[in-house]
Structures are given as C-alpha cells and as structure tokens.
C-alpha cells in the first residue's frame, strides 16, 4: 500500500533488558539496583521533607512499588466529580462518586530513602530511572531538586551524579501530587512502579541507549541493525570499541561484531546477521539478546543487553495485517493498568497471571489504554507472545477532565512521546504506537495539525511502526482529515460504519480500536432476558446474558459480524479484558459502584460468561459453556433462557433428561443467533441442565452439565500456582469456591470467608469481583460474590511452605499448600 511498504517494510525490534543486579559480569561495570525496600512514606504535604536532616522516623515504612490509595477506605467523596461526560452523550452534569474508584488518591505524598551508591567514586555515573510515578513527580537528592516529570504513566530518568556526595550518606526524596478531576478512571497514587538506581562508568551506554531493528528477514538470514549511543566525558581519548554478540534464548553466541567509534560521545552503528532466524509471533515468542561490550582501549567500560525478536509485519490496503507474511486479525483487548486488589502497584506475577488468562481466552493483542504500560507488561508480552498497541494519551490540548493532561500538553507531549518510544521500541511485541484515545481535538480547531505533529514525532523516533489513534467522533474525524492522516485509523464502537470509513478514507483498512463495551457482573442473571442500553437494577449489577450495553456500544456479536464480513478491518480490541477500578458505567451515578462492569474477566480475574463467548471464537481448543447457573429456587416453571457459548456448530439441550431441542448457529439472522446457541423458552426446573454438542458431521463430540446446588457445605480452593519463588514478590492467586456437599458451586453464596496464611507466605489481598462491594481488599476476610472470591498469597523471601486456610462459619474449611523456592 501507498506508504507503509516504504515506511514499514519488515519489522524488527528488541527490548532494553533490565540488567540483573548481582550478575557477575555486570557487577564491575554496570549495576541496575531496584530500590524496593526501606522507603519512608507520608501522605500530605510536609515542609522541608526533602532536606537530608529532616526526621522521617514517624513516617510509615513501605516498599516500592507502592500504591498509597489502594488501602482505602472507599468513600464516595474521594474525587467526587460533578460532570457531564460528553463522550457518553450525557446532556447534563451529574454527581459521579465512583468514577475514579472512590479511593483516596488525591493529594500530596512524600517518599524518602537513604541512597547507597555502590562503588561510587570519580569516574562513575549514577542515574535514577523511574518506571512511572503518580504523579507530578519532583525528585530531590541531598535536598536539591534533580528534576520533575508530571505525567504519571511515563518512565523518566535523571542523572544524579553531580548531586551525590562522594562519600555519602545520600538522601533521595520524591514529592508526588495528584489533583482532583484529573482522570476518568482510577490512576493510583505514589511510586507505583519500580525505581532503579543505575551505576555505570562515565564511558557508558545511556538509559534506552540502543535502537535495534531487523530490516531484512528471509528464511535464510535476518539482518540486525543496532545503533548504540555512547556517552563519555569530553576529551575521552582512548579509542572506544563496541563488541556486540547476538545470543539465542539458550545463551548460545550466534554471531559477533566489533566496531570502533571515531569520536565520543557518539553512536555506534552495527550490522549483524542471524542465520536461519526463528521468528517471533504470539504463538512462537522466540527472543534473542544482543550483548554489547564497550571498551576504552582494553578496559571494559560497560555491558548493555538488548533483548529483541525477529519478525516482519505489514499493513495492506483491503487485505489487512500480515505478521511474518501470514494474514491475521488482532484478537485484542484493551486494559487499564490497575491490578484489581493490588491497585496500581506493579507486580510481575499478577501481570503474568493476567496474560496467562488472556492466552487461555485466545487473545493475541493488548492495547495499553490510555497510557504507557509498566515495562514489566511489555517484557512479558515479548515472552508470552502478545502484540501491543502502546498508547500515550487520553487527551491533548482540549480537556476531557478539568485537571487532565491538557494542562501539560504543550510543554510535555513531545518529551512524553520520545520517552515512550525510546523505552519500548526494541520490543517485538510492540506493533503500533497510539498517539491518543478519543481526544476531543478530533473536532477542535487545530486538532488535525496536532495529530500530524504527534505522528511525525513518533515516526522520527521509530520509523518502523505505524501510528494509530482511537477515534469516536466519526463524522468530524472522517470529515476533517484527522482520520485520513493516521497510518492506521482506529475506530471506537463504530462497526456499522466500517464500510463508510473504507469508502471515505485513503488507507484502505481500519482497526476496531475499542469494541463492545458490553457490561455484566459475573454470575448475575436478570429476568426477563431482553437486550438493553444503559440498563440499571436496584442491586447495582448487570446481567451476564451479555445483552446489556451502553448507549454508544454494542454486544460482542454485533462487532463479530462486521469483523467476519470485512477483510479490510484489522481486528478488534475489546473494552476490556479485565474489570478495572473506576468508571462503573452504567452505575456512574450510583455509589457504591466503583469499579467497571466491562471486563471479560472480573476485578478478581475470574472469567465472566463472556470469556467463553470470546474463547469460542479466538481459541481453537473446544469451548462448551452453559449459562445461566441452574439454582433458581422460586423460578420453578418460569421462562429461564439458556445460552451455550461454544465453537461447535450445533447442540441439544436437556433439562432433567428432557430435550429442549437442537440449536444450530446460523449464518444469517440476528448477530446473537450466529455466535451463540440459545434456547429462549426453557422453563426452569431444579435438577440437571445438560448440553450435548455435535460437530459439523453431526456426531456427538462433547457434553456439559450443570446441577442445581444444595446449601453451602464447604470451601474449595483452587490455586493458579502451587510453586512460587521466595522473592518477597511472587503471588499465588487462590480461588475460593463455596460448594454444596456434592461439589456444585453455590452460585449465589455470599458467605463471609476468613483467610489465614502460615509459613513462608503472607496474605496480600482478596477480591470478589463485586463492583459495588466496599469491603477493603487488604482485610483477611471478605464475602463471596456469586459463590466465589480470590485470595492472593505472597511469598516471603525465605524458601519454605506457605499454607492458606480459608474458613467460614458453618462451612467446612479448606487449605492449600504452596511451596516457595529461592530465586536462582
Ligand atoms: C470509550 C473510552 C474508554 C471507556 C469506554 C467505556 O469511549 O475510550 O476509555 O470510557 O468508552 O465504554
């Protein structure tokens, strides 16, 4: 197609690998130390808190990553917003209590910590790298301000060499401040991502100092091009030499090159060739590492690792997206950054669990809405195989919320984009950059030229990937040139208008950058079963028949119809993979709702019915899932529709052995009739609900049965992992189910469960996925929601056995043992 073939010919990429502190080879020349422990924290502004001699003895001791607000308590007055949400087509302002989660994240917070810089002496340099700090960070070393960074989602670094005392002690202080009405969801608060202290020689590769691309890939060979920046003190005379080797995932050296730098500081350009490359894809996430050793004369000065993948992609008009030459559509989800009960405090085990669940769903892509993700997410996407749209902004110059990013836009947008691209441009998982989501500048004067400028900045920093944006104002953006200038236009909730966009836009393709926004509460079913927009119920829950949407959104099936019909539509990114804190639409005005209903999985990471609808489409493994549950005392004889989400074409349903008829997916008719099997007239009778699936040849291939549950009898525990690393961070997610004597889930059980962890672990948090529950996540007790909840057990740093026991008055309790072993 017109422009990608030259601008984005194959693909490339790598990861700036975080360097393991303690790696002997690095130890001498480069140390990347995570500053996790021994932080002091105080909420509220404090005079003089940056001064080294200030006494923080009374402050709370915390470890980082730390989200100061997730501990609550929930309160509808936290960031109470009286707003008219224009994106939601609201006509007047109303009071919204849970819009940003109802948690106490507003205000100022201070962090302080002693800074020990190992081996610091003349000739060494020290840098602080913040993976993200929420928000308006001001960083002080020994009482002097080193720098500031307003946007809470971005990574940024400061060279602190000149602020350090040669012999110590040194004191690091960080002031953060969150304004009210600055967000449309829960942003979190504090040093919620990692802080690195990086110590190098003065001749060194700076933060994000490599840019690795793979411009030519054939079955025989892949060309790897590496640009490595080197910083060196003025007047460095010894010739600088960069030796780079490429290693495969097992560490075997495949090829090596050495280059001499004419003048320092400067950039080394190197080309290497990997023979018979193994290509990266979501199904084969093969990674390589470039290890670069920087010498001044014969002295090793730095060692820098860049993890990368080899893969090509292209976008072609009318044909769509190709990865490694193979056409595919994105099976994507949008996700916000919070981790439910952990808040925004990043945790690699929690992210890995999310990605593992998304793999089971059959998803292959994530859009990091509406901001830069944690670096851990990007690395895990490389390792586990997900394609990413890395997004930057939710607003530009024209605000969506009173104190949002628009106040920083003019001064910071370019810096924020540069950091975003530099940090993540070596990752094979990153396929597209997004310059914005539903920005009101789509229709504001000057918006088109802003879009052009931002896209140009991204192209300048990374010409290997196209730029997209999520658009909601179809008429304005298609009419004024905004949509036409983007490399890949993205539309939010516009499936019926894809053909019109195809006709009016030059690109010949488009993305469902945000789709569905169907709302549901796990395990909750409302009768009668009727589709509806903005439906609300007295219990603040939404029905899990997956027919309830917002006035701007659709059921999953409506999007599927268009995705299947139109080859030029590149795939979809469902809003959302996981429920998140804040934005409790359709209960924006109905406290105590304070977390979303949009997720395919709930806030605890438990799959809703919709999980199986998407799985039946995205994952070729068999899916045969029935809804609703079958325990309806009082509904005897009443119409209780039964749906089956399956990738088999046909099935027969039985209630207590009596056939309810065979249903087959259709190719015409309502969108639901094409993607679901539905028995709308079933009369409820307690007992057994059974479905028998047939394959295309009419043979019985699978069955699934649900039984009416008796009274709650015991707790059953199911751990996602029973082996953890004893690193003080690793987590097991244990699902607690309230079951009857026969082992059936009691689908409406609300028993209060108590948690005890003994041995080599501790209770970290719990969640039940109820968006209207005000129970704190950190108390060792919580009510089951629709019969279930999830308990998070965290490994200590001592190897051993952790034992979780979950008990409840009147129920037989249960225990699970988790082994923890020392990190290698
Ligand atoms: C979109 C928006 C998302 C979320 C979603 C809910 O318009 O981009 O951030 O608000 O609606 O349906």
PDB file of C-alpha atoms and ligand atoms in Angstrom, residues 87-88 184-185 336 367 369-370 394 400 437-438 472 492-493 514 516-517 550 552-553 575 580 583 585 598, ligand 1:
ATOM      1  CA  UNK A  87     -18.079  11.003  25.325  1.00  0.00           C
ATOM      2  CA  UNK A  88     -21.048   9.175  26.872  1.00  0.00           C
ATOM      3  CA  UNK A 184     -11.629   9.161  34.051  1.00  0.00           C
ATOM      4  CA  UNK A 185     -10.579   6.003  35.936  1.00  0.00           C
ATOM      5  CA  UNK A 336      -6.218  -0.259  32.112  1.00  0.00           C
ATOM      6  CA  UNK A 367      -3.983  -2.046  23.728  1.00  0.00           C
ATOM      7  CA  UNK A 369      -5.331   2.107  27.346  1.00  0.00           C
ATOM      8  CA  UNK A 370      -4.885   5.003  27.562  1.00  0.00           C
ATOM      9  CA  UNK A 394      -6.334  10.225  26.696  1.00  0.00           C
ATOM     10  CA  UNK A 400     -11.910  15.694  28.929  1.00  0.00           C
ATOM     11  CA  UNK A 437      -7.761   7.959  22.587  1.00  0.00           C
ATOM     12  CA  UNK A 438     -10.962   9.777  21.706  1.00  0.00           C
ATOM     13  CA  UNK A 472     -15.053   8.154  18.489  1.00  0.00           C
ATOM     14  CA  UNK A 492     -14.137   3.024  18.770  1.00  0.00           C
ATOM     15  CA  UNK A 493     -17.625   1.449  18.699  1.00  0.00           C
ATOM     16  CA  UNK A 514     -12.241  -0.250  21.006  1.00  0.00           C
ATOM     17  CA  UNK A 516     -18.201  -3.985  22.523  1.00  0.00           C
ATOM     18  CA  UNK A 517     -18.250  -2.310  25.965  1.00  0.00           C
ATOM     19  CA  UNK A 550     -24.036   1.444  26.779  1.00  0.00           C
ATOM     20  CA  UNK A 552     -22.647   4.132  22.417  1.00  0.00           C
ATOM     21  CA  UNK A 553     -21.637   0.496  22.425  1.00  0.00           C
ATOM     22  CA  UNK A 575     -13.234  -2.938  26.034  1.00  0.00           C
ATOM     23  CA  UNK A 580     -10.723  -2.108  36.460  1.00  0.00           C
ATOM     24  CA  UNK A 583     -15.735   4.001  35.569  1.00  0.00           C
ATOM     25  CA  UNK A 585     -20.860   2.513  33.882  1.00  0.00           C
ATOM     26  CA  UNK A 598     -16.898  -4.031  31.097  1.00  0.00           C
TER      27      UNK A 598
HETATM   28  C1  LIG B   1     -14.655   4.745  25.493  1.00  0.00           C
HETATM   29  C2  LIG B   1     -13.383   5.233  26.151  1.00  0.00           C
HETATM   30  C3  LIG B   1     -12.928   4.267  27.223  1.00  0.00           C
HETATM   31  C4  LIG B   1     -14.078   3.912  28.099  1.00  0.00           C
HETATM   32  C5  LIG B   1     -15.149   3.290  27.253  1.00  0.00           C
HETATM   33  C6  LIG B   1     -16.338   2.772  28.027  1.00  0.00           C
HETATM   34  O1  LIG B   1     -15.317   5.778  24.853  1.00  0.00           O
HETATM   35  O2  LIG B   1     -12.370   5.373  25.207  1.00  0.00           O
HETATM   36  O3  LIG B   1     -11.907   4.855  27.971  1.00  0.00           O
HETATM   37  O4  LIG B   1     -14.543   5.070  28.706  1.00  0.00           O
HETATM   38  O5  LIG B   1     -15.610   4.256  26.341  1.00  0.00           O
HETATM   39  O6  LIG B   1     -17.305   2.269  27.146  1.00  0.00           O
END
